Short mmCIF file of C-alpha atoms and ligand atoms in Angstrom, two decimals:
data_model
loop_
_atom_site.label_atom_id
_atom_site.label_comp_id
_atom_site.label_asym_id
_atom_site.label_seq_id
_atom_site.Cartn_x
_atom_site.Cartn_y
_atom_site.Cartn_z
CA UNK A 111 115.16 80.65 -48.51
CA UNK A 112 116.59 77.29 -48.38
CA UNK A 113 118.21 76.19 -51.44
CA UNK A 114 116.44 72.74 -52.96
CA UNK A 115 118.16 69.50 -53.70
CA UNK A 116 119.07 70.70 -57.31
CA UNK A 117 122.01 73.55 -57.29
CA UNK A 118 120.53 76.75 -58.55
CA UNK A 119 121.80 78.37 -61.65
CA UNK A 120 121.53 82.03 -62.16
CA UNK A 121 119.66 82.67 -65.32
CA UNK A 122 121.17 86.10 -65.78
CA UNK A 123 123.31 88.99 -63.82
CA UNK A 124 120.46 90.70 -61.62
CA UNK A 125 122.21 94.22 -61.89
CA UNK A 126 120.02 96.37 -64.52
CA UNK A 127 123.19 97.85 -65.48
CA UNK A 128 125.03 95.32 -66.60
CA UNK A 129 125.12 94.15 -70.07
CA UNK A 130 124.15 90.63 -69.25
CA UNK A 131 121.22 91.41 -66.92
CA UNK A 132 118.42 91.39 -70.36
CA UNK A 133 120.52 88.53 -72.14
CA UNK A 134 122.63 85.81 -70.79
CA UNK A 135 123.96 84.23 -73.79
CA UNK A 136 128.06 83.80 -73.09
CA UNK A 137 127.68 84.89 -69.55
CA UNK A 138 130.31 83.97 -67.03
CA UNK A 139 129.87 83.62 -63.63
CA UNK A 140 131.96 82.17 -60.66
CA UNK A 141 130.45 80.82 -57.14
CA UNK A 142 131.54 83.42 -54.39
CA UNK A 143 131.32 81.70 -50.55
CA UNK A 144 127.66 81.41 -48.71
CA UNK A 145 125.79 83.80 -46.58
CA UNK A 146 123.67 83.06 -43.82
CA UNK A 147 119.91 84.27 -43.30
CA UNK A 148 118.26 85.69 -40.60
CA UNK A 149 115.04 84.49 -41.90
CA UNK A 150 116.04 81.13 -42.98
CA UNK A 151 118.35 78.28 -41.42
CA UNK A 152 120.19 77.04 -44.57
CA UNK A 153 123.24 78.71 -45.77
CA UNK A 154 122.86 80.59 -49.36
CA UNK A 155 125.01 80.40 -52.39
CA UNK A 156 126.63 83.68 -53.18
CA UNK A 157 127.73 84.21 -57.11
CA UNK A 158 129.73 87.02 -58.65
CA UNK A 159 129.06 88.25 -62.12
CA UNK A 160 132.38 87.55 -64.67
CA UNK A 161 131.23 90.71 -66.05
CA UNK A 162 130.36 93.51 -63.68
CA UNK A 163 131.71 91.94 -60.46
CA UNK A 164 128.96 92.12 -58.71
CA UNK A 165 127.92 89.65 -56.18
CA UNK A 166 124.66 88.24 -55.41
CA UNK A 167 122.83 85.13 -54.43
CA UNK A 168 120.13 82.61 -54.94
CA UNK A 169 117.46 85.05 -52.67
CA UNK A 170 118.25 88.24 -55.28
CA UNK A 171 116.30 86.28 -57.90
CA UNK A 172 113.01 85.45 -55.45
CA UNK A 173 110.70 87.59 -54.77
CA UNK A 174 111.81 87.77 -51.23
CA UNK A 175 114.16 89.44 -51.86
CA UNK A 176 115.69 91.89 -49.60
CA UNK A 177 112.36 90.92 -46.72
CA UNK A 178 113.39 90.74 -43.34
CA UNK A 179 109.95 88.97 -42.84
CA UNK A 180 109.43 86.88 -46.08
CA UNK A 181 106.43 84.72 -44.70
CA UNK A 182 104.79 88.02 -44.45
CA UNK A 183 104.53 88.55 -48.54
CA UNK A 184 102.81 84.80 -48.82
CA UNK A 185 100.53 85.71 -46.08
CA UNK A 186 99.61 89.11 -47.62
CA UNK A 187 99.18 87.48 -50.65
CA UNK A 188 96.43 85.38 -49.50
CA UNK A 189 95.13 87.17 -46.81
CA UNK A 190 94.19 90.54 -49.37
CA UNK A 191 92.35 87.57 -51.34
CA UNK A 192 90.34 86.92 -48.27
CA UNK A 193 89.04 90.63 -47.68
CA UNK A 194 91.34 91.55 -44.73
CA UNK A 195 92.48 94.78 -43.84
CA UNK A 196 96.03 95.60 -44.03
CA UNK A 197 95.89 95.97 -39.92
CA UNK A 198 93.91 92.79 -39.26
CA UNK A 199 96.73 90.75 -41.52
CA UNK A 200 99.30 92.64 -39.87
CA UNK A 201 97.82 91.82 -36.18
CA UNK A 202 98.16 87.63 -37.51
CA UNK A 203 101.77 88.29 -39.04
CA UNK A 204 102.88 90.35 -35.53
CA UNK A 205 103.99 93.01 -38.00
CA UNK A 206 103.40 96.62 -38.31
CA UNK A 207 100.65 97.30 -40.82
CA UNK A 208 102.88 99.76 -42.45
CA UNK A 209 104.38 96.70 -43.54
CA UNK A 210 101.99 94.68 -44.97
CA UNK A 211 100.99 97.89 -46.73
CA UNK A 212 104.81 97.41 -48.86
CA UNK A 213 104.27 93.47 -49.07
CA UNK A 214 101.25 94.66 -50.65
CA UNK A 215 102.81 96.98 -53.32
CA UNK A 216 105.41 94.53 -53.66
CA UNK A 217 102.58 92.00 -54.90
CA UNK A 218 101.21 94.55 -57.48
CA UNK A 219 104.39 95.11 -58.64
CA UNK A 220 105.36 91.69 -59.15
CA UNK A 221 101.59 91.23 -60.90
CA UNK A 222 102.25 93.90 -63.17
CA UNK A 223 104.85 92.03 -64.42
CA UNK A 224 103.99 88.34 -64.09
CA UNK A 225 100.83 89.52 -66.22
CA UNK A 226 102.84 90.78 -68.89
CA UNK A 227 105.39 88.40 -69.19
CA UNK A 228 102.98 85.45 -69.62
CA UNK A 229 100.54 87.68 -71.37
CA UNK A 230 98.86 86.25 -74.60
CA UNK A 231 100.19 86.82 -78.16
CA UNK A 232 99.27 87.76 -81.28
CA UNK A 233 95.20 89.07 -82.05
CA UNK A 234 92.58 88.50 -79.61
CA UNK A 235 90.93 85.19 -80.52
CA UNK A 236 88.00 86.30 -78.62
CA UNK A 237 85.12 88.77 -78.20
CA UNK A 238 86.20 91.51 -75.36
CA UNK A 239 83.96 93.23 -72.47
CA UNK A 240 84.65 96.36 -71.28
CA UNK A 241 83.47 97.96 -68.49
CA UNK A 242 84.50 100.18 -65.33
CA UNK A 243 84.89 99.02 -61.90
CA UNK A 244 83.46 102.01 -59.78
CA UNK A 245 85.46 102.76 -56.37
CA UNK A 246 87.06 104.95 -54.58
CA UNK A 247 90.72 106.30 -52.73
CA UNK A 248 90.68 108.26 -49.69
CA UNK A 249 87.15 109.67 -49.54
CA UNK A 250 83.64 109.40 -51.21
CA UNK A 251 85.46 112.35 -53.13
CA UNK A 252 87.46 111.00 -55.06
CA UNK A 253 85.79 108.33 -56.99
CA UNK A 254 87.60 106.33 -59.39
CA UNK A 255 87.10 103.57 -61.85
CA UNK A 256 89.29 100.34 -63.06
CA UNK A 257 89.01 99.90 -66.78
CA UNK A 258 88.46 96.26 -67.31
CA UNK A 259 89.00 94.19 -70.15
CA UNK A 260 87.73 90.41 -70.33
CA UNK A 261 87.77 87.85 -72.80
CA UNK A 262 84.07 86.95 -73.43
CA UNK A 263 84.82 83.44 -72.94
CA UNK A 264 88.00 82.69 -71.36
CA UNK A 265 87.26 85.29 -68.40
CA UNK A 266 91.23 86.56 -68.88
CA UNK A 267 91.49 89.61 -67.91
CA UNK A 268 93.65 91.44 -70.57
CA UNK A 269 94.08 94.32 -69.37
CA UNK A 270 93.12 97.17 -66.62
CA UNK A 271 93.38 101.01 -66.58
CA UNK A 272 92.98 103.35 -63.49
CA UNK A 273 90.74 106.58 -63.85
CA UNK A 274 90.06 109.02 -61.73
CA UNK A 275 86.32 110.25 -61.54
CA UNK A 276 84.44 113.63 -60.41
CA UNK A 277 82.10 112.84 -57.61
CA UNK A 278 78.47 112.62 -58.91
CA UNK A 279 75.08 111.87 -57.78
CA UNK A 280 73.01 113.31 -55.53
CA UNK A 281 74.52 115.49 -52.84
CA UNK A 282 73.57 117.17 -50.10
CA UNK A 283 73.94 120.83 -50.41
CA UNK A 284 77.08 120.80 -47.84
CA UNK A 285 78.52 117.76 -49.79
CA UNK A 286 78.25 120.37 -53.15
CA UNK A 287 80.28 123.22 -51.40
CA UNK A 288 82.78 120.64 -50.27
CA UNK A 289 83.63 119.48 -53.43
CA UNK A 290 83.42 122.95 -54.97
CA UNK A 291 86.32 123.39 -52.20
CA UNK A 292 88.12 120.45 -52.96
CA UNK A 293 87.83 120.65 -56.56
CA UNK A 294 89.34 124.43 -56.18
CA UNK A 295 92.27 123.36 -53.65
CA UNK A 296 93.36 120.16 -55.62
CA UNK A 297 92.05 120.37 -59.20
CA UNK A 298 89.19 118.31 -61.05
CA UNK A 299 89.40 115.30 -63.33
CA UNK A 300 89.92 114.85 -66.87
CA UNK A 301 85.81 114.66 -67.85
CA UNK A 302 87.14 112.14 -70.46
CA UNK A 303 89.43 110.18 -68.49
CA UNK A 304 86.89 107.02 -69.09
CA UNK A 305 86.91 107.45 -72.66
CA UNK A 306 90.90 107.96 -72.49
CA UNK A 307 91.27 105.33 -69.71
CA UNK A 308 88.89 102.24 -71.73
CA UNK A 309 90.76 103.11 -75.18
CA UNK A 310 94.20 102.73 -72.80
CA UNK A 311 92.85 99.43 -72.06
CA UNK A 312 91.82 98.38 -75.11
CA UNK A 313 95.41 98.97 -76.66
CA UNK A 314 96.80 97.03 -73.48
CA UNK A 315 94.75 94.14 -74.59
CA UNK A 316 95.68 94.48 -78.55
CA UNK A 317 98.35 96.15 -78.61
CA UNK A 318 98.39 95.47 -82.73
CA UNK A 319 95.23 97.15 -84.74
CA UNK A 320 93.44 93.97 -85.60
CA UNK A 321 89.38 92.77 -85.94
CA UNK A 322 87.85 93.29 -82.46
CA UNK A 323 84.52 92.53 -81.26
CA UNK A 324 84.02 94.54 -77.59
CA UNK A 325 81.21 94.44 -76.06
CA UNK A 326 80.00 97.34 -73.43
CA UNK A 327 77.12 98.84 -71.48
CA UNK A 328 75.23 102.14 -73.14
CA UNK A 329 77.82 104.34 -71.04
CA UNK A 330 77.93 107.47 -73.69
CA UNK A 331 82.03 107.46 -73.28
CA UNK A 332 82.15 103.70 -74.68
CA UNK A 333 81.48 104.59 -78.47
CA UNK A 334 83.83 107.83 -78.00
CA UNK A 335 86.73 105.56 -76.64
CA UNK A 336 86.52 103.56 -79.35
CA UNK A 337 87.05 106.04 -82.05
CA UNK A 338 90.15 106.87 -80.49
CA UNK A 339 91.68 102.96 -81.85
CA UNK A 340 92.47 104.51 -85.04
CA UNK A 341 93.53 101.22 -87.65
CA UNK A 342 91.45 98.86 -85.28
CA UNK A 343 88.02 97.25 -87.33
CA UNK A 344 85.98 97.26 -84.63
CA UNK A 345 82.35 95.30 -84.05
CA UNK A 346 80.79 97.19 -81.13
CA UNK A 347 77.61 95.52 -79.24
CA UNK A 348 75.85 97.17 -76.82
CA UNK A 349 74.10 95.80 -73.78
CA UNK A 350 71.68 97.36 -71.14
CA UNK A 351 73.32 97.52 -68.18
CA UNK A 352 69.54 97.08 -66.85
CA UNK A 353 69.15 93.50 -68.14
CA UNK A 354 69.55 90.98 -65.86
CA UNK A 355 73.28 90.29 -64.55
CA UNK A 356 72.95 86.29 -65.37
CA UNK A 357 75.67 83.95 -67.58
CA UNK A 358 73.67 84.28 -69.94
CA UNK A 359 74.33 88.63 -69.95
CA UNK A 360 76.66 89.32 -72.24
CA UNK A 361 78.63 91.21 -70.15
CA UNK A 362 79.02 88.17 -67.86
CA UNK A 363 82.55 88.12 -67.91
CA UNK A 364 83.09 91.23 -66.62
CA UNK A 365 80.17 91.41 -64.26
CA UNK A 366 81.76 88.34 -62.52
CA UNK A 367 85.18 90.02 -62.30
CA UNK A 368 83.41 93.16 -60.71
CA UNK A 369 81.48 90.76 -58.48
CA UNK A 370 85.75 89.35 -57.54
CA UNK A 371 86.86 92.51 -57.07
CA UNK A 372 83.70 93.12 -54.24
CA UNK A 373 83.79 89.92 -53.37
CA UNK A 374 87.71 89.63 -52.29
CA UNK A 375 88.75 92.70 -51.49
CA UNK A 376 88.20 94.73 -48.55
CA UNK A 377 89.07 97.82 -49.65
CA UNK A 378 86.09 97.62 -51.76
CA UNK A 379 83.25 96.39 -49.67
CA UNK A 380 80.26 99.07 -49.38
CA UNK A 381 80.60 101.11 -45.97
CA UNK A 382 84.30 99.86 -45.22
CA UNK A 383 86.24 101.26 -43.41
CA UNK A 384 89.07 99.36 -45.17
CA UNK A 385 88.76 101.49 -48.14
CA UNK A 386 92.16 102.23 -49.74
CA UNK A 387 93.57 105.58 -48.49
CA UNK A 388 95.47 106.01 -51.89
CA UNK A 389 94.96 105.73 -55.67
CA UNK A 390 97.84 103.57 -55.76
CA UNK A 391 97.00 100.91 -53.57
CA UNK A 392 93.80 100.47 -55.39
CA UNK A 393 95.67 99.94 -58.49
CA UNK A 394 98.32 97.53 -57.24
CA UNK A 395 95.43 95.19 -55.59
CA UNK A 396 93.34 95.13 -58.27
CA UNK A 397 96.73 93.88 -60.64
CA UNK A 398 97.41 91.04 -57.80
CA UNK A 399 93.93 90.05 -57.53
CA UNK A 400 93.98 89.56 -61.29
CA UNK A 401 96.75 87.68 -61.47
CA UNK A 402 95.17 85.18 -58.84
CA UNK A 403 92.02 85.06 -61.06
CA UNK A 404 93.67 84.58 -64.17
CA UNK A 405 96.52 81.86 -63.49
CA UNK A 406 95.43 80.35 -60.00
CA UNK A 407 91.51 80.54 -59.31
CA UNK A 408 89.58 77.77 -61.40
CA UNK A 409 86.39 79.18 -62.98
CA UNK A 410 84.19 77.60 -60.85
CA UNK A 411 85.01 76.96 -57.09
CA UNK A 412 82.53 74.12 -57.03
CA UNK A 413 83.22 72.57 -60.45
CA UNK A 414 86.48 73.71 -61.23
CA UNK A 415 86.81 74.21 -65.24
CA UNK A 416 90.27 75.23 -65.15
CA UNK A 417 91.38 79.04 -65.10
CA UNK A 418 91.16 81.78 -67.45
CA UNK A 419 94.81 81.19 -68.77
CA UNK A 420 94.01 77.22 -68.94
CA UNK A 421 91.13 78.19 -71.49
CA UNK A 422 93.83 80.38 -73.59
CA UNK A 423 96.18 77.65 -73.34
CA UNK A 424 99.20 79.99 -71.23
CA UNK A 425 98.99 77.16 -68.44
CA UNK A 426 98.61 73.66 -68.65
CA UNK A 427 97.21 73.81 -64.67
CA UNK A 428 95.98 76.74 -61.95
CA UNK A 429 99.24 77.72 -60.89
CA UNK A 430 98.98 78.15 -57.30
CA UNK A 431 100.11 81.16 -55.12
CA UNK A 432 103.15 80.11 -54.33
CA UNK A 433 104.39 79.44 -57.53
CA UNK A 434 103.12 82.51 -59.00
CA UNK A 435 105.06 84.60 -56.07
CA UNK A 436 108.11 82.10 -56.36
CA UNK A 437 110.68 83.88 -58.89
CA UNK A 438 110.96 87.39 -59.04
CA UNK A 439 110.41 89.42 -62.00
CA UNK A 440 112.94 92.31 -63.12
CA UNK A 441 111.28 95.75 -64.79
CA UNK A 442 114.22 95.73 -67.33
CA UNK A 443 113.94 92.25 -68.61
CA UNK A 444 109.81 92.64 -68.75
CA UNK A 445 109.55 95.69 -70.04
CA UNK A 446 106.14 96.42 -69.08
CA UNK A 447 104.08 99.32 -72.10
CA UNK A 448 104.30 102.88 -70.67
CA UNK A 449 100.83 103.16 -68.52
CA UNK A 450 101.67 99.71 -66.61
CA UNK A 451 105.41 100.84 -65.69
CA UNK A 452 103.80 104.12 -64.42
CA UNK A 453 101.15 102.02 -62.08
CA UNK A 454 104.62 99.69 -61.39
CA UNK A 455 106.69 103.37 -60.26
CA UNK A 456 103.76 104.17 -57.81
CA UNK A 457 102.76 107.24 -60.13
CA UNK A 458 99.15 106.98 -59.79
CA UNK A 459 98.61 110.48 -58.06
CA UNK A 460 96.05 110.74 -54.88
CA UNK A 461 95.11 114.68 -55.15
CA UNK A 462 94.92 114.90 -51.10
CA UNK A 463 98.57 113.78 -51.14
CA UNK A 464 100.76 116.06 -52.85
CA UNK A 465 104.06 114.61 -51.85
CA UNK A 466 103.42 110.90 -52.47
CA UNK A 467 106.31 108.39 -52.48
CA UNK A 468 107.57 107.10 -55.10
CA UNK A 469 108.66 103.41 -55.99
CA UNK A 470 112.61 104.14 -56.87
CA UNK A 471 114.09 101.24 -59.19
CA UNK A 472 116.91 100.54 -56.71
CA UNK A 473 118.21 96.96 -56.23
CA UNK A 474 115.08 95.77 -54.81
CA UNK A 475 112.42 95.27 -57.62
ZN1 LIG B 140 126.75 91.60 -64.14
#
């Protein structure tokens, strides 16, 4: 990327290893000659660390880093907020969707963090929905749901959780003997992982016990999860998830993020064929598309009303795409809470895949 009219500074040594990547306080550095860029005409500054001696440049600290086809990542960023398939954006890029499919990760990754970084502090000043975002990875067997939690009035999204779900419903007798098989070649679900996966949530949200209202459907697990905040003084309210799904529900908040999530994404349009092929995936374009909901998209398209992090006071103005996908984020320096960095490693198993890859913490974030 072409460096701007003002000289960049580096705000801290990239390396992970080195004692001045987390705190720059006294750091030296020295200018260290120019490179030039395939993907862009300008020349870029190279710097070496005073410390560790390692050299790097303007492009290690954007989020393009280390992509032979940067426009790619800002086109996958908006194009997986328009419902397209990783193949269809790839066929408009001239790429191969295998790589769209790591400018994708790349965006959850980078969401992960951006959403913890500029997270809000201190207690909830809010009433919280939860609720569960039913989809699904790979096949109709292997169901899962997002664990959502929304501010009541701001429409932030706090915090999700991923849980994997047992089939249910009615089945044909051939669909019952295939998940019998299934279930006996690749193992079965926690039966609690909703009331593990909301509590999970919850704490993302608080992280500090503290007065919470949250406010759920009847689901049985809801009251069980609950229990589990041990310290928390908690005001549950109950609504029917039968009652009309108006503004005036209150469940709104998260009925309209569910209605995003369907809305926006492809992978989770009824009878797709764009469905995600891996737990993972589902998990790291849920985390972009709330990031886009919570910093960029105004409330209302017609009327605006700022964004969710304009009504908690994070953002002065919707931040637009660009900016939110302008600086990259480093794990070390975020330090995202333990469930998070797992969805951020790519550990969020798909049982039909037993050897999945996994996202090494290399030089590239
Ligand atoms: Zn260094």
């Amino acid at each position: 990327m072409a460096s701007t009219s003002a000289p960049f500074i580096p705000p801290h040594c990239p390396r992970s290893d080195c004692r001045f990547h987390r705190c720059s306080p006294g750091w030296r550095w020295k200018r260290h000659g120019f490179f030039a860029r395939d993907a862009a005409s300008a020349r870029v500054q190279r710097f070496r660390c005073g410390h560790c001696g390692h050299t790097f440049s303007e492009q290690t600290f954007r989020t393009s880093y280390w992509l032979k086809r940067p426009d790619v990542l800002a086109a996958a960023a908006f194009r997986l907020l328009a419902c397209s398939g990783y193949r269809q954006i790839a066929r408009e890029a001239g790429c191969s969707p295998t790589t769209v499919l790591r400018h994708a990760a790349r965006l959850g990754r980078h969401a992960l963090l951006y959403l913890h970084e500029h997270r809000p502090r201190g207690p909830l000043a809010e009433p919280v929905v939860a609720d569960g975002f039913e989809s699904f990875a790979h096949s109709q067997y292997h169901p899962l749901y997002l664990n959502l939690v929304v501010g009541s009035r701001s429409h932030y999204c706090y915090a999700f959780t991923h849980t994997e779900l047992r089939r249910k419903g009615r089945m044909r007798a051939r669909q019952q003997r295939r998940r019998a098989l299934l279930e006996a070649r690749h193992g079965r679900p926690d039966p609690r992982g909703i009331e593990q996966g909301t509590a999970l949530a919850l704490r993302l949200a608080a992280p500090q016990p503290q007065g919470l209202v949250v406010r759920t459907d009847e689901h049985d697990d809801y009251p069980r999860a609950l229990k589990r905040l041990t310290g928390y003084a908690i005001v549950h309210e109950r609504t029917s998830s039968r009652e009309a799904r108006t503004a005036g529900n209150p469940l709104f908040a998260v009925n309209r993020l569910d209605l995003l999530l369907r809305h926006n994404s492809a992978n989770h349009k009824r009878e797709t064929i764009a469905f995600s092929k891996r737990h993972q995936s589902v998990v790291e374009r849920a985390a972009w598309l709330v990031l886009w909901q919570n910093f960029a998209k105004p409330f209302s398209e017609r009327h605006g009303g700022g964004t969710p992090a304009m009504r908690l006071g994070l953002a002065a103005r919707p931040v637009p795409i660009r900016e939110l996908l302008e600086w990259r984020l480093f794990p070390d320096r975020v330090g995202l809470p333990p469930e998070w960095a797992r969805y951020y490693r790519g550990e969020v198993p798909t049982r039909r895949y037993p050897n999945e890859q996994r996202h090494r913490l290399k030089l590239a974030e």
